[in-house]
Short mmCIF file of C-alpha atoms and ligand atoms in Angstrom, two decimals:
data_model
loop_
_atom_site.label_atom_id
_atom_site.label_comp_id
_atom_site.label_asym_id
_atom_site.label_seq_id
_atom_site.Cartn_x
_atom_site.Cartn_y
_atom_site.Cartn_z
CA UNK N 26 11.84 -15.83 -18.05
CA UNK N 27 11.46 -12.08 -17.84
CA UNK N 28 14.83 -10.45 -18.08
CA UNK N 29 16.29 -7.73 -15.94
CA UNK N 30 19.52 -5.82 -16.12
CA UNK N 31 22.05 -7.22 -13.68
CA UNK N 32 21.87 -10.53 -11.93
CA UNK N 33 19.68 -9.47 -9.00
CA UNK N 34 16.62 -11.20 -10.43
CA UNK N 35 18.56 -14.42 -10.96
CA UNK N 36 19.92 -14.33 -7.41
CA UNK N 37 16.49 -13.69 -5.92
CA UNK N 38 15.01 -16.55 -7.96
CA UNK N 39 17.80 -18.84 -6.72
CA UNK N 40 17.09 -17.90 -3.09
CA UNK N 41 13.34 -18.50 -3.51
CA UNK N 42 14.03 -21.99 -4.90
CA UNK N 43 16.29 -22.86 -1.96
CA UNK N 44 13.78 -21.39 0.49
CA UNK N 45 10.89 -23.40 -1.04
CA UNK N 46 12.91 -26.64 -0.99
CA UNK N 47 13.82 -26.02 2.66
CA UNK N 48 10.15 -25.41 3.51
CA UNK N 49 9.29 -28.75 1.88
CA UNK N 50 12.18 -30.46 3.67
CA UNK N 51 13.94 -31.44 0.45
CA UNK N 52 17.71 -31.62 0.34
CA UNK N 53 19.50 -31.42 -3.01
CA UNK N 54 19.23 -35.14 -3.78
CA UNK N 55 15.49 -35.21 -3.10
CA UNK N 56 14.89 -32.01 -5.03
CA UNK N 57 16.80 -33.36 -8.04
CA UNK N 58 14.75 -36.56 -7.99
CA UNK N 59 11.44 -34.68 -7.66
CA UNK N 60 12.24 -32.15 -10.35
CA UNK N 61 13.92 -34.55 -12.76
CA UNK N 62 17.26 -32.75 -12.61
CA UNK N 63 20.65 -34.29 -13.23
CA UNK N 64 22.59 -35.13 -10.05
CA UNK N 65 24.53 -32.19 -8.66
CA UNK N 66 22.60 -29.55 -10.63
CA UNK N 67 20.23 -28.32 -7.90
CA UNK N 68 23.06 -26.43 -6.23
CA UNK N 69 23.75 -24.69 -9.54
CA UNK N 70 20.19 -23.35 -9.54
CA UNK N 71 20.10 -22.34 -5.88
CA UNK N 72 23.46 -20.60 -6.14
CA UNK N 73 22.43 -18.63 -9.22
CA UNK N 74 25.07 -20.26 -11.43
CA UNK N 75 22.23 -21.53 -13.60
CA UNK N 76 19.10 -19.42 -14.14
CA UNK N 77 15.82 -20.77 -12.76
CA UNK N 78 13.83 -21.07 -15.99
CA UNK N 79 10.14 -21.51 -16.80
CA UNK N 80 10.55 -25.23 -17.33
CA UNK N 81 11.90 -25.71 -13.82
CA UNK N 82 9.22 -23.49 -12.28
CA UNK N 83 6.46 -25.34 -14.13
CA UNK N 84 7.84 -28.68 -13.04
CA UNK N 85 8.12 -27.52 -9.41
CA UNK N 86 4.50 -26.29 -9.43
CA UNK N 87 3.42 -29.70 -10.79
CA UNK N 88 5.20 -31.95 -8.33
CA UNK N 89 5.36 -29.73 -5.25
CA UNK N 90 2.35 -28.13 -3.51
CA UNK N 91 3.29 -24.60 -4.47
CA UNK N 92 2.42 -22.05 -7.13
CA UNK N 93 4.53 -20.73 -9.97
CA UNK N 94 4.45 -17.26 -8.41
CA UNK N 95 6.01 -18.62 -5.21
CA UNK N 96 9.21 -19.10 -7.19
CA UNK N 97 9.04 -15.80 -9.06
CA UNK N 98 10.85 -12.83 -7.55
CA UNK N 99 9.76 -9.27 -8.23
CA UNK N 100 11.72 -6.93 -10.47
CA UNK N 101 13.83 -4.18 -9.01
CA UNK N 102 13.08 -1.22 -11.26
CA UNK N 103 14.35 1.28 -8.70
CA UNK N 104 18.02 0.33 -8.20
CA UNK N 105 18.96 3.85 -7.05
CA UNK N 106 16.28 3.97 -4.33
CA UNK N 107 14.41 6.76 -6.14
CA UNK N 108 13.11 6.77 -9.68
CA UNK N 109 11.76 9.75 -11.59
CA UNK N 110 9.13 10.09 -14.26
CA UNK N 111 9.48 13.37 -16.11
CA UNK N 112 6.45 15.48 -17.03
CA UNK N 113 7.35 14.94 -20.67
CA UNK N 114 7.10 11.15 -20.29
CA UNK N 115 3.78 11.62 -18.50
CA UNK N 116 2.50 13.75 -21.38
CA UNK N 117 3.51 11.13 -23.90
CA UNK N 118 1.34 8.56 -22.08
CA UNK N 119 -1.70 10.81 -22.57
CA UNK N 120 -4.90 9.10 -23.69
CA UNK N 121 -8.50 10.28 -23.71
CA UNK N 122 -11.13 7.85 -22.48
CA UNK N 123 -14.69 8.36 -23.63
CA UNK N 124 -17.85 7.83 -21.66
CA UNK N 125 -21.11 7.69 -23.60
CA UNK N 126 -19.22 8.25 -26.86
CA UNK N 127 -17.53 11.51 -25.84
CA UNK N 128 -14.16 12.23 -24.32
CA UNK N 129 -14.59 12.47 -20.55
CA UNK N 130 -11.08 12.27 -19.04
CA UNK N 131 -7.54 12.74 -20.26
CA UNK N 132 -5.28 10.32 -18.39
CA UNK N 133 -1.51 10.52 -17.99
CA UNK N 134 0.67 8.04 -16.12
CA UNK N 135 2.94 9.33 -13.40
CA UNK N 136 5.73 7.54 -11.49
CA UNK N 137 5.05 3.86 -10.78
CA UNK N 138 7.26 1.02 -9.62
CA UNK N 139 6.96 -2.74 -9.68
CA UNK N 140 7.93 -2.68 -6.00
CA UNK N 141 4.86 -0.77 -4.80
CA UNK N 142 1.12 -0.99 -5.47
CA UNK N 143 0.66 2.64 -6.64
CA UNK N 144 -1.19 3.28 -9.88
CA UNK N 145 -1.08 7.07 -9.81
CA UNK N 146 -2.66 9.00 -12.66
CA UNK N 147 -2.88 12.65 -13.58
CA UNK N 148 -6.44 13.10 -14.86
CA UNK N 149 -7.92 16.17 -16.59
CA UNK N 150 -11.67 16.66 -16.55
CA UNK N 151 -13.02 17.24 -20.06
CA UNK N 152 -16.69 17.48 -19.06
CA UNK N 153 -17.79 20.95 -17.88
CA UNK N 154 -20.92 21.41 -15.78
CA UNK N 155 -22.82 24.51 -14.64
CA UNK N 156 -24.09 23.23 -11.31
CA UNK N 157 -23.25 21.01 -8.31
CA UNK N 158 -26.13 18.60 -8.85
CA UNK N 159 -25.04 14.96 -8.35
CA UNK N 160 -27.87 13.88 -10.65
CA UNK N 161 -26.77 16.16 -13.51
CA UNK N 162 -27.12 13.91 -16.59
CA UNK N 163 -23.79 15.23 -17.92
CA UNK N 164 -22.04 13.34 -15.12
CA UNK N 165 -20.81 9.91 -16.21
CA UNK N 166 -20.28 7.56 -13.28
CA UNK N 167 -17.91 4.62 -13.13
CA UNK N 168 -18.68 1.31 -11.40
CA UNK N 169 -16.07 1.85 -8.73
CA UNK N 170 -12.75 -0.01 -8.64
CA UNK N 171 -10.70 -2.24 -6.42
CA UNK N 172 -7.94 0.20 -5.60
CA UNK N 173 -8.12 2.68 -2.74
CA UNK N 174 -8.08 6.20 -4.11
CA UNK N 175 -6.44 9.25 -2.64
CA UNK N 176 -7.27 12.27 -4.81
CA UNK N 177 -5.68 15.71 -4.79
CA UNK N 178 -7.63 18.45 -6.57
CA UNK N 179 -6.29 21.28 -8.72
CA UNK N 180 -8.72 23.92 -9.97
CA UNK N 181 -12.54 23.99 -9.98
CA UNK N 182 -13.30 20.26 -9.93
CA UNK N 183 -16.57 18.67 -8.86
CA UNK N 184 -16.20 15.35 -7.05
CA UNK N 185 -19.15 12.96 -7.19
CA UNK N 186 -19.45 9.88 -5.02
CA UNK N 187 -22.16 7.30 -4.46
CA UNK N 188 -22.76 5.23 -1.34
CA UNK N 189 -25.64 2.81 -0.71
CA UNK N 190 -27.51 4.08 -3.73
CA UNK N 191 -27.31 7.79 -2.87
CA UNK N 192 -25.27 10.25 -4.92
CA UNK N 193 -23.36 13.23 -3.59
CA UNK N 194 -21.41 16.14 -5.10
CA UNK N 195 -18.57 17.99 -3.35
CA UNK N 196 -17.28 21.12 -5.13
CA UNK N 197 -13.49 21.07 -4.71
CA UNK N 198 -10.67 23.60 -5.12
CA UNK N 199 -6.90 23.48 -5.31
CA UNK N 200 -5.49 21.90 -2.14
CA UNK N 201 -8.58 19.84 -1.30
CA UNK N 202 -8.21 16.08 -1.08
CA UNK N 203 -10.26 12.95 -0.50
CA UNK N 204 -9.66 9.31 0.44
CA UNK N 205 -12.19 6.73 -0.73
CA UNK N 206 -13.06 3.07 -0.14
CA UNK N 207 -12.85 0.39 -2.88
CA UNK N 208 -15.65 -0.24 -5.35
CA UNK N 209 -17.65 2.90 -4.56
CA UNK N 210 -18.77 4.59 -7.83
CA UNK N 211 -17.44 8.10 -8.40
CA UNK N 212 -16.91 10.76 -11.05
CA UNK N 213 -15.26 14.13 -11.65
CA UNK N 214 -16.18 17.14 -13.78
CA UNK N 215 -14.87 20.70 -14.23
CA UNK N 216 -16.86 23.75 -13.20
CA UNK N 217 -15.04 25.94 -15.71
CA UNK N 218 -13.39 25.47 -19.08
CA UNK N 219 -11.25 28.59 -18.77
CA UNK N 220 -8.88 27.39 -16.03
CA UNK N 221 -6.99 24.16 -15.42
CA UNK N 222 -9.11 21.49 -13.74
CA UNK N 223 -7.36 18.22 -13.00
CA UNK N 224 -6.72 15.74 -10.25
CA UNK N 225 -3.94 13.49 -9.07
CA UNK N 226 -5.80 10.21 -8.66
CA UNK N 227 -3.35 8.22 -6.57
CA UNK N 228 -4.82 4.74 -6.48
CA UNK N 229 -3.13 1.87 -4.67
CA UNK N 230 -4.02 -1.65 -3.61
CA UNK N 231 -1.94 -2.06 -0.46
CA UNK N 232 -2.48 -5.51 1.03
CA UNK N 233 -5.70 -6.00 -0.97
CA UNK N 234 -3.75 -6.87 -4.10
CA UNK N 235 -1.32 -9.75 -4.28
CA UNK N 236 -1.64 -12.85 -2.12
CA UNK N 237 -4.89 -12.03 -0.27
CA UNK N 238 -6.84 -11.48 -3.50
CA UNK N 239 -5.50 -14.69 -5.02
CA UNK N 240 -6.27 -16.71 -1.91
CA UNK N 241 -9.86 -15.43 -1.69
CA UNK N 242 -10.40 -16.02 -5.42
CA UNK N 243 -9.79 -19.71 -4.73
CA UNK N 244 -11.78 -19.86 -1.49
CA UNK N 245 -14.81 -18.35 -3.19
CA UNK N 246 -17.65 -15.96 -2.49
CA UNK N 247 -19.12 -17.58 0.58
CA UNK N 248 -15.80 -17.78 2.37
CA UNK N 249 -14.90 -14.21 1.39
CA UNK N 250 -18.18 -12.89 2.81
CA UNK N 251 -17.67 -14.95 5.95
CA UNK N 252 -14.17 -13.54 6.40
CA UNK N 253 -15.28 -9.89 6.18
CA UNK N 254 -15.06 -8.19 9.58
CA UNK N 255 -17.25 -5.19 10.37
CA UNK N 256 -15.70 -1.82 11.16
CA UNK N 257 -18.47 -0.14 13.11
CA UNK N 258 -18.76 2.11 16.10
CA UNK N 259 -19.89 0.33 19.21
CA UNK N 260 -19.57 -3.21 20.48
CA UNK N 261 -20.29 -5.19 17.30
CA UNK N 262 -16.69 -4.95 16.07
CA UNK N 263 -15.29 -6.31 19.34
CA UNK N 264 -17.92 -9.04 19.29
CA UNK N 265 -16.84 -10.12 15.81
CA UNK N 266 -13.16 -10.21 16.82
CA UNK N 267 -13.96 -12.23 19.97
CA UNK N 268 -16.16 -14.72 18.11
CA UNK N 269 -13.48 -15.11 15.47
CA UNK N 270 -10.76 -16.04 18.04
CA UNK N 271 -13.17 -18.26 20.00
CA UNK N 272 -14.02 -20.19 16.83
CA UNK N 273 -10.32 -20.42 15.92
CA UNK N 274 -9.52 -21.97 19.30
CA UNK N 275 -12.80 -23.88 19.71
CA UNK N 276 -13.38 -22.06 22.97
CA UNK N 277 -16.92 -21.99 24.37
CA UNK N 278 -18.38 -19.04 26.33
CA UNK N 279 -18.26 -21.23 29.46
CA UNK N 280 -14.56 -22.02 28.90
CA UNK N 281 -13.74 -18.35 28.26
CA UNK N 282 -15.65 -17.41 31.42
CA UNK N 283 -13.61 -19.95 33.38
CA UNK N 284 -10.34 -18.67 31.92
CA UNK N 285 -11.12 -15.00 32.49
CA UNK N 286 -13.19 -14.99 35.65
CA UNK N 287 -15.87 -13.03 33.81
CA UNK N 288 -19.49 -14.14 34.17
CA UNK N 289 -20.88 -16.29 31.34
CA UNK N 290 -23.65 -13.76 30.89
CA UNK N 291 -21.04 -11.05 30.37
CA UNK N 292 -19.20 -13.18 27.79
CA UNK N 293 -22.47 -13.67 25.93
CA UNK N 294 -23.03 -9.90 25.98
CA UNK N 295 -19.53 -9.16 24.69
CA UNK N 296 -19.73 -11.73 21.92
CA UNK N 297 -23.12 -10.37 20.83
CA UNK N 298 -24.85 -13.67 21.57
CA UNK N 299 -27.16 -11.97 24.02
CA UNK N 300 -29.06 -9.74 21.60
CA UNK N 301 -31.24 -8.26 24.34
CA UNK N 302 -28.42 -6.18 25.71
CA UNK N 303 -25.10 -5.73 23.93
CA UNK N 304 -23.55 -4.62 27.20
CA UNK N 305 -21.60 -1.73 25.74
CA UNK N 306 -17.96 -1.95 24.81
CA UNK N 307 -15.56 -3.80 27.02
CA UNK N 308 -13.78 -1.82 29.68
CA UNK N 309 -10.01 -1.84 29.62
CA UNK N 310 -9.62 -4.39 32.42
CA UNK N 311 -11.95 -6.77 30.59
CA UNK N 312 -9.92 -6.45 27.37
CA UNK N 313 -6.83 -7.40 29.33
CA UNK N 314 -8.30 -10.59 30.78
CA UNK N 315 -9.98 -11.54 27.49
CA UNK N 316 -6.65 -11.21 25.67
CA UNK N 317 -4.94 -13.21 28.41
CA UNK N 318 -7.63 -15.89 28.28
CA UNK N 319 -7.37 -16.24 24.51
CA UNK N 320 -3.59 -16.02 24.45
CA UNK N 321 -3.54 -12.99 22.15
CA UNK N 322 -2.51 -9.35 22.47
CA UNK N 323 -5.01 -6.67 23.42
CA UNK N 324 -4.41 -5.03 20.03
CA UNK N 325 -5.79 -8.14 18.32
CA UNK N 326 -9.16 -7.57 19.96
CA UNK N 327 -9.37 -3.89 19.12
CA UNK N 328 -11.13 -3.12 15.85
CA UNK N 329 -9.88 -0.29 13.67
CA UNK N 330 -11.85 2.89 13.35
CA UNK N 331 -12.97 4.62 10.19
CA UNK N 332 -13.78 8.28 9.79
CA UNK N 333 -15.27 7.83 6.34
CA UNK N 334 -18.71 9.25 5.73
CA UNK N 335 -20.64 7.77 2.80
CA UNK N 336 -17.48 5.87 1.87
CA UNK N 337 -15.16 8.89 1.70
CA UNK N 338 -13.01 11.10 3.92
CA UNK N 339 -12.89 14.64 2.54
CA UNK N 340 -10.26 17.15 3.65
CA UNK N 341 -10.67 20.70 2.43
CA UNK N 342 -7.42 22.64 2.16
CA UNK N 343 -8.94 25.64 3.98
CA UNK N 344 -9.25 23.71 7.24
CA UNK N 345 -6.32 21.33 6.84
CA UNK N 346 -3.75 21.28 9.63
CA UNK N 347 -0.30 22.74 8.86
CA UNK N 348 2.98 22.71 10.82
CA UNK N 349 6.68 23.30 10.34
CA UNK N 350 9.59 20.89 10.25
CA UNK N 351 11.95 20.74 12.06
CA UNK N 352 10.50 23.75 13.93
CA UNK N 353 8.78 27.07 13.41
CA UNK N 354 11.88 29.22 14.06
CA UNK N 355 14.08 27.61 11.42
CA UNK N 356 11.63 25.85 9.15
CA UNK N 357 12.76 23.77 6.19
CA UNK N 358 9.25 22.73 5.20
CA UNK N 359 5.70 23.66 5.91
CA UNK N 360 3.67 20.45 6.00
CA UNK N 361 -0.06 20.15 5.50
CA UNK N 362 -2.04 17.06 6.41
CA UNK N 363 -4.24 15.84 3.57
CA UNK N 364 -7.10 13.33 3.46
CA UNK N 365 -6.73 9.91 5.06
CA UNK N 366 -8.53 7.49 7.30
CA UNK N 367 -7.77 5.55 10.50
CA UNK N 368 -8.71 2.40 8.59
CA UNK N 369 -5.36 2.87 6.85
CA UNK N 370 -3.03 4.02 9.59
CA UNK N 371 -0.03 3.32 7.35
CA UNK N 372 -1.14 5.70 4.60
CA UNK N 373 -0.11 9.34 4.98
CA UNK N 374 -0.83 12.11 2.51
CA UNK N 375 1.09 15.36 2.88
CA UNK N 376 1.55 18.60 1.05
CA UNK N 377 5.09 19.90 1.46
CA UNK N 378 5.92 23.58 0.92
CA UNK N 379 9.67 23.72 0.57
CA UNK N 380 11.22 26.74 2.31
CA UNK N 381 14.90 25.90 2.59
CA UNK N 382 17.30 27.00 -0.19
CA UNK N 383 19.72 24.12 0.48
CA UNK N 384 19.28 20.53 1.67
CA UNK N 385 19.47 20.28 5.46
CA UNK N 386 20.45 17.23 7.45
CA UNK N 387 17.97 18.19 10.17
CA UNK N 388 15.19 18.08 7.59
CA UNK N 389 15.72 14.56 6.29
CA UNK N 390 12.46 12.71 5.80
CA UNK N 391 12.63 8.96 6.29
CA UNK N 392 9.81 6.48 6.67
CA UNK N 393 8.98 2.78 6.62
CA UNK N 394 6.47 3.51 3.87
CA UNK N 395 6.74 3.53 0.10
CA UNK N 396 6.63 7.13 -1.11
CA UNK N 397 5.17 8.75 -4.17
CA UNK N 398 5.81 12.39 -4.91
CA UNK N 399 4.52 14.82 -7.50
CA UNK N 400 5.71 18.39 -8.06
CA UNK N 401 2.68 20.71 -7.82
CA UNK N 402 2.63 24.38 -8.75
CA UNK N 403 5.11 26.05 -11.08
CA UNK N 404 8.40 25.90 -9.17
CA UNK N 405 11.09 23.25 -9.59
CA UNK N 406 12.36 21.49 -6.49
CA UNK N 407 15.65 19.83 -5.72
CA UNK N 408 15.40 16.38 -4.17
CA UNK N 409 18.31 14.67 -2.47
CA UNK N 410 18.44 11.10 -1.18
CA UNK N 411 20.75 8.38 0.11
CA UNK N 412 20.75 4.74 -0.91
CA UNK N 413 23.32 1.97 -0.37
CA UNK N 414 25.87 4.51 0.80
CA UNK N 415 25.44 6.71 -2.28
CA UNK N 416 23.90 10.15 -2.45
CA UNK N 417 21.79 11.34 -5.33
CA UNK N 418 20.18 14.63 -6.31
CA UNK N 419 17.71 15.50 -9.03
CA UNK N 420 16.07 18.73 -10.02
CA UNK N 421 12.40 17.97 -10.42
CA UNK N 422 10.32 20.26 -12.61
CA UNK N 423 6.60 20.94 -12.17
CA UNK N 424 4.67 17.86 -13.30
CA UNK N 425 7.59 15.52 -12.63
CA UNK N 426 6.86 12.65 -10.26
CA UNK N 427 8.94 10.08 -8.43
CA UNK N 428 8.83 6.87 -6.44
CA UNK N 429 11.01 6.44 -3.34
CA UNK N 430 11.72 3.12 -1.61
CA UNK N 431 11.03 2.66 2.11
CA UNK N 432 13.84 3.69 4.48
CA UNK N 433 15.47 5.96 1.87
CA UNK N 434 16.05 9.38 3.45
CA UNK N 435 14.88 12.31 1.30
CA UNK N 436 15.47 16.03 1.50
CA UNK N 437 13.87 18.83 -0.48
CA UNK N 438 15.23 22.30 -1.21
CA UNK N 439 14.39 25.22 -3.44
CA UNK N 440 17.80 25.06 -5.11
CA UNK N 441 18.28 28.76 -4.30
CA UNK N 442 15.19 30.18 -5.99
CA UNK N 443 13.16 32.69 -4.03
CA UNK N 444 9.89 30.89 -4.61
CA UNK N 445 8.58 28.00 -2.55
CA UNK N 446 8.04 24.79 -4.47
CA UNK N 447 5.17 22.54 -3.46
CA UNK N 448 5.34 18.74 -3.41
CA UNK N 449 2.54 16.24 -2.95
CA UNK N 450 3.59 13.16 -0.94
CA UNK N 451 1.57 9.97 -0.67
CA UNK N 452 3.08 7.33 1.57
CA UNK N 453 1.65 3.81 1.72
CA UNK N 454 2.47 0.46 3.29
CA UNK N 455 3.48 -2.42 1.08
CA UNK N 456 3.34 -6.13 1.83
CA UNK N 457 5.56 -5.59 4.87
CA UNK N 458 2.71 -5.14 7.33
CA UNK N 459 3.23 -4.60 11.07
CA UNK N 460 2.78 -8.38 11.53
CA UNK N 461 5.74 -8.97 9.22
CA UNK N 462 7.76 -6.22 10.92
CA UNK N 463 7.17 -7.81 14.33
CA UNK N 464 8.19 -11.15 12.85
CA UNK N 465 11.44 -9.61 11.55
CA UNK N 466 12.04 -8.13 14.97
CA UNK N 467 11.71 -11.50 16.70
CA UNK N 468 13.67 -13.75 14.30
CA UNK N 469 16.62 -15.67 15.64
CA UNK N 470 20.04 -14.20 14.93
CA UNK N 471 20.89 -14.17 11.23
CA UNK N 472 17.26 -14.81 10.35
CA UNK N 473 16.55 -11.54 8.55
CA UNK N 474 19.41 -12.01 6.08
CA UNK N 475 18.34 -15.56 5.32
CA UNK N 476 14.67 -14.51 5.03
CA UNK N 477 15.43 -12.09 2.20
CA UNK N 478 18.03 -14.29 0.46
CA UNK N 479 18.19 -17.90 1.59
CA UNK N 480 21.49 -19.35 0.42
CA UNK N 481 21.81 -22.54 2.40
CA UNK N 482 20.21 -25.83 3.35
CA UNK N 483 18.38 -25.60 6.69
CA UNK N 484 20.84 -28.04 8.27
CA UNK N 485 24.46 -29.04 7.83
CA UNK N 486 25.14 -32.21 5.84
CA UNK N 487 28.32 -32.74 7.80
CA UNK N 488 26.39 -32.98 11.03
CA UNK N 489 25.47 -30.64 13.83
CA UNK N 490 26.37 -27.02 13.00
CA UNK N 491 28.45 -25.79 15.92
CA UNK N 492 29.11 -22.28 14.69
CA UNK N 493 28.28 -19.71 17.34
FE1 FE I 152 -11.12 6.29 -9.50
#
C-alpha cells in the first residue's frame, strides 16, 4: 500500500471498507466469510487497528462487485490547508521538450496537489516568430489534450488555436488570458527573443477526470457519443434535455401532453420531433409545467451556455473588468476578471493586485473552490490563512506558487513594502459538484460525518437503535 505520514490514510481506508460493506449489506460475519478473514478481524480493519492492505483490496474486488479504487482513499498532501511550491523547486523541475527535433518549450512544474485536478505549468516559448501568421511553418502544433486550459500570458506571446480545421493566431501581451476546450490543438511562440515570453498554462480536468472517464471507457465509444449533450444557442439544447428525461422515464409525447396540459404538437416542437418548426425556446411558464410533469427541477431542463468562439474564450487585459475589495474607499485588493466561460460556472480566474500593507479581516477570501495561486511580477506577497483552528503565514516570492483547499480563508498583504504585489488566482470545482453539495445539504442528521468517515454498521446488532 502507498504510505503516508500519519494515520489519516489508514483511517480513510478503514472507513471506505466499512462503507462498502454497508452498501453491500454485509455485516462483519458475512464480510469475513466473503473475504476469507479470520473471525473477529473485520472490525480490526474497519476501525483502522489493522491496515487495509493490497491483498484484502484485491480479494474484495474479486468477490464483491466493486473496483479496487473504490477502497482506495486519496492522499492528503496538504495537511496545513495551503501548500507552497517555491520558485527554486519549480526551476529544478525544468525540462525542454522538442518539437521537430528542436527545443520548443521549457516546462516547469508549479504547485500541484493530489486533492485537486490542477496540472499547472510555467512554460517558456523557445520558438521566435516574426509574424502573426497561424500557418507560419515555424509553429509546431500539438494534438490537443484532455484537460481544460486556462492560460495567462506574460510578454509578447503568440497564441495559436485550431477549431474545425481552421487555424487562428491571437497576439497576446502581459495580462491577457484565454480559456480553451479539451482536445483542441494549440501552440505558443514568442514574438521577441529580447524580453521574457512565457505563459502559466493552468490545465485541470475537473469532473472530466476520475470516475466519469473510467465509466465511459468501459461503456465504449457508441455510448459516449450517445451521452454527449449539445450546448448550442436556440431550442436544440432544451430539446435534447427533454428527450433525455422522457427516455429515462419512458414518457411519450402524448403522456407528457396529458401531464402538462400542453398540446401534443407543442411537445413535438419542443422535443425537436417536429423538424418543420422548432417552435422557438420554451417560455418560462412552459418550463415550469414541463419540469412539474417530469418531476424534475427547472434547472435540470436549462442547458448551460458557452461564450467560446472557435473553442476558446479570450480576455485581453486592456478590456478586462476590475473592481476593489472590500470597497473603493478602503481597498485591500484590486481584482481583475480573467478569461472563463459559462460552461464552467465553478471556475474563476482572477488577477489580484495587493494594496494593503497588513492582513485585514474584512479582506478574507473564502470559497467553495480549490484554489491555485502564482506570484506574478517582481514583488513578494504575504499570504495568511486559517485551517483547523490554526493560522499560518508565508512570504511568497515572485515565481512561488501555492495550492489552497476549499473553505480555507486566505488574506494577502504587501508585508509593508510600498509596491503592489500581483497574484494570479485560478479557482476550480473538484468532485464535489453542486449535485453533491445539495445531497450534503439534505442528508439526515449525522449523515455528513458518516459520509466522510463511516465508522459503524448501518444498524445496531443489539436491536433497534433508540438514540435520539
Ligand atoms: Fe496545452
